[in-house]
Coordinates of C-alpha atoms in Angstrom, one line a residue:
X1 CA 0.0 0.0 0.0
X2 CA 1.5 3.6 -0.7
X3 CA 1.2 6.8 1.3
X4 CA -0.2 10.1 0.6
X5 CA 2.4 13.2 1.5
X6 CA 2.2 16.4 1.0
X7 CA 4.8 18.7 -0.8
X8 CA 4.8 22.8 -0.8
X9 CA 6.5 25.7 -2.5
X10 CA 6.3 29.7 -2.0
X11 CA 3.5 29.4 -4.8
X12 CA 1.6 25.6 -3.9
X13 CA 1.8 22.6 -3.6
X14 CA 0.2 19.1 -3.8
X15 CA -1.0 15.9 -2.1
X16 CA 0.6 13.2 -3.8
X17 CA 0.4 9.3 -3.6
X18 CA 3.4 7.5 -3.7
X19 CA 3.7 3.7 -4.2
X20 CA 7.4 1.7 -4.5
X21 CA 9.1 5.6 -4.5
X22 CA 6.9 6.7 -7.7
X23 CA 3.8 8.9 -7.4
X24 CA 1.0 7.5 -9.0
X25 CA -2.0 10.4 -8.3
X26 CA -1.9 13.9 -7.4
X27 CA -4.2 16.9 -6.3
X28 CA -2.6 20.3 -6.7
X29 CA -2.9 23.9 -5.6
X30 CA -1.6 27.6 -5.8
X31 CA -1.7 29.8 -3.3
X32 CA -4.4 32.6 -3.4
X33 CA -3.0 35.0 -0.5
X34 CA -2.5 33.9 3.0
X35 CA -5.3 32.1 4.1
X36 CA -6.5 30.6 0.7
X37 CA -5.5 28.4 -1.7
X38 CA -6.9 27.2 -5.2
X39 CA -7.0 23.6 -6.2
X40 CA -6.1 23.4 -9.8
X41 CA -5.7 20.0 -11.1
X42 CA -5.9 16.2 -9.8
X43 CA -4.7 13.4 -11.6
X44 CA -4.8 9.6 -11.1
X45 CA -2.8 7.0 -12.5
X46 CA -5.2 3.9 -14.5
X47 CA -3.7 1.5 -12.8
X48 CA -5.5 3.0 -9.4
X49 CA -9.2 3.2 -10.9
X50 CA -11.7 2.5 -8.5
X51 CA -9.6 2.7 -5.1
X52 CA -11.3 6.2 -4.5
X53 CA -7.4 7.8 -4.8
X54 CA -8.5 11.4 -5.7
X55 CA -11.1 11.4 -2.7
X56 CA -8.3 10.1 0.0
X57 CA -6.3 13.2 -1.0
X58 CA -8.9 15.7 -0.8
X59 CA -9.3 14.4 2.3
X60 CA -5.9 14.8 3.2
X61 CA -6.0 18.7 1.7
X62 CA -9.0 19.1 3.8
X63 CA -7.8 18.0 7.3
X64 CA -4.5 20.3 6.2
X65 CA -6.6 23.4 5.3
X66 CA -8.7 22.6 8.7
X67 CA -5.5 22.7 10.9
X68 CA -4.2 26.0 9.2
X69 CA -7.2 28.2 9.0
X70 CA -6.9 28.2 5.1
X71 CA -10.2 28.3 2.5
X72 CA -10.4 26.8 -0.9
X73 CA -11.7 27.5 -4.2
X74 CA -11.6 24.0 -6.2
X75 CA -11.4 25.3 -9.8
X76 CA -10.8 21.4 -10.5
X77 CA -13.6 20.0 -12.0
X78 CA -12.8 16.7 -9.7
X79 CA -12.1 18.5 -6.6
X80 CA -15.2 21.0 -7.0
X81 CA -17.4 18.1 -8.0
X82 CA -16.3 15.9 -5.2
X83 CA -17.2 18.9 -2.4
X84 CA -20.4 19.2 -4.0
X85 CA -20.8 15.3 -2.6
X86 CA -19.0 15.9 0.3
X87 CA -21.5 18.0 2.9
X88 CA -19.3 17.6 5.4
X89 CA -16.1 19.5 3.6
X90 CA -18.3 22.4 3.1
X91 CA -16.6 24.3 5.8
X92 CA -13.4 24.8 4.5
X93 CA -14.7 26.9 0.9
X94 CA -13.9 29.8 0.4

């Protein structure tokens, strides 16, 4: 099984899951000031269809954004689509 870590720059960052040393699925953001960042784009390897990847690292963008007192706007189609599911993430948007 691979982990989910997350990686940041001055601009962004991403939540990334990495099997065997190779990341396989990522969900990425810029920063929008402060206390709000923008998710821009999630990808998902194939070979991981159907083990609900993309969710597991919104959830793992959504407990980070929790802990700092940050908002998102998920220009994503995935991300936004997957909040629209997700009543219980509707805190953290912007």
């Amino acid at each position: 099984m691979g982990q989910i870590k997350h990686s940041q720059t001055e601009k962004g960052g991403s939540f990334f899951y990495e099997l065997e040393g190779k990341s396989l699925a990522a969900m990425t953001y810029i920063r929008a000031g402060e206390h709000k960042i923008i998710i821009d784009h999630t990808e998902v390897d194939p070979s991981l269809k159907g083990q609900s990847i993309g969710k597991k690292l919104q959830a793992e963008l959504v407990d980070y954004v929790r802990k700092n007192g940050i908002k998102v706007m998920p220009l994503c189609p995935f991300a936004n689509a997957t909040f629209k599911k997700t009543p219980e993430w509707q805190d953290v948007l912007a």
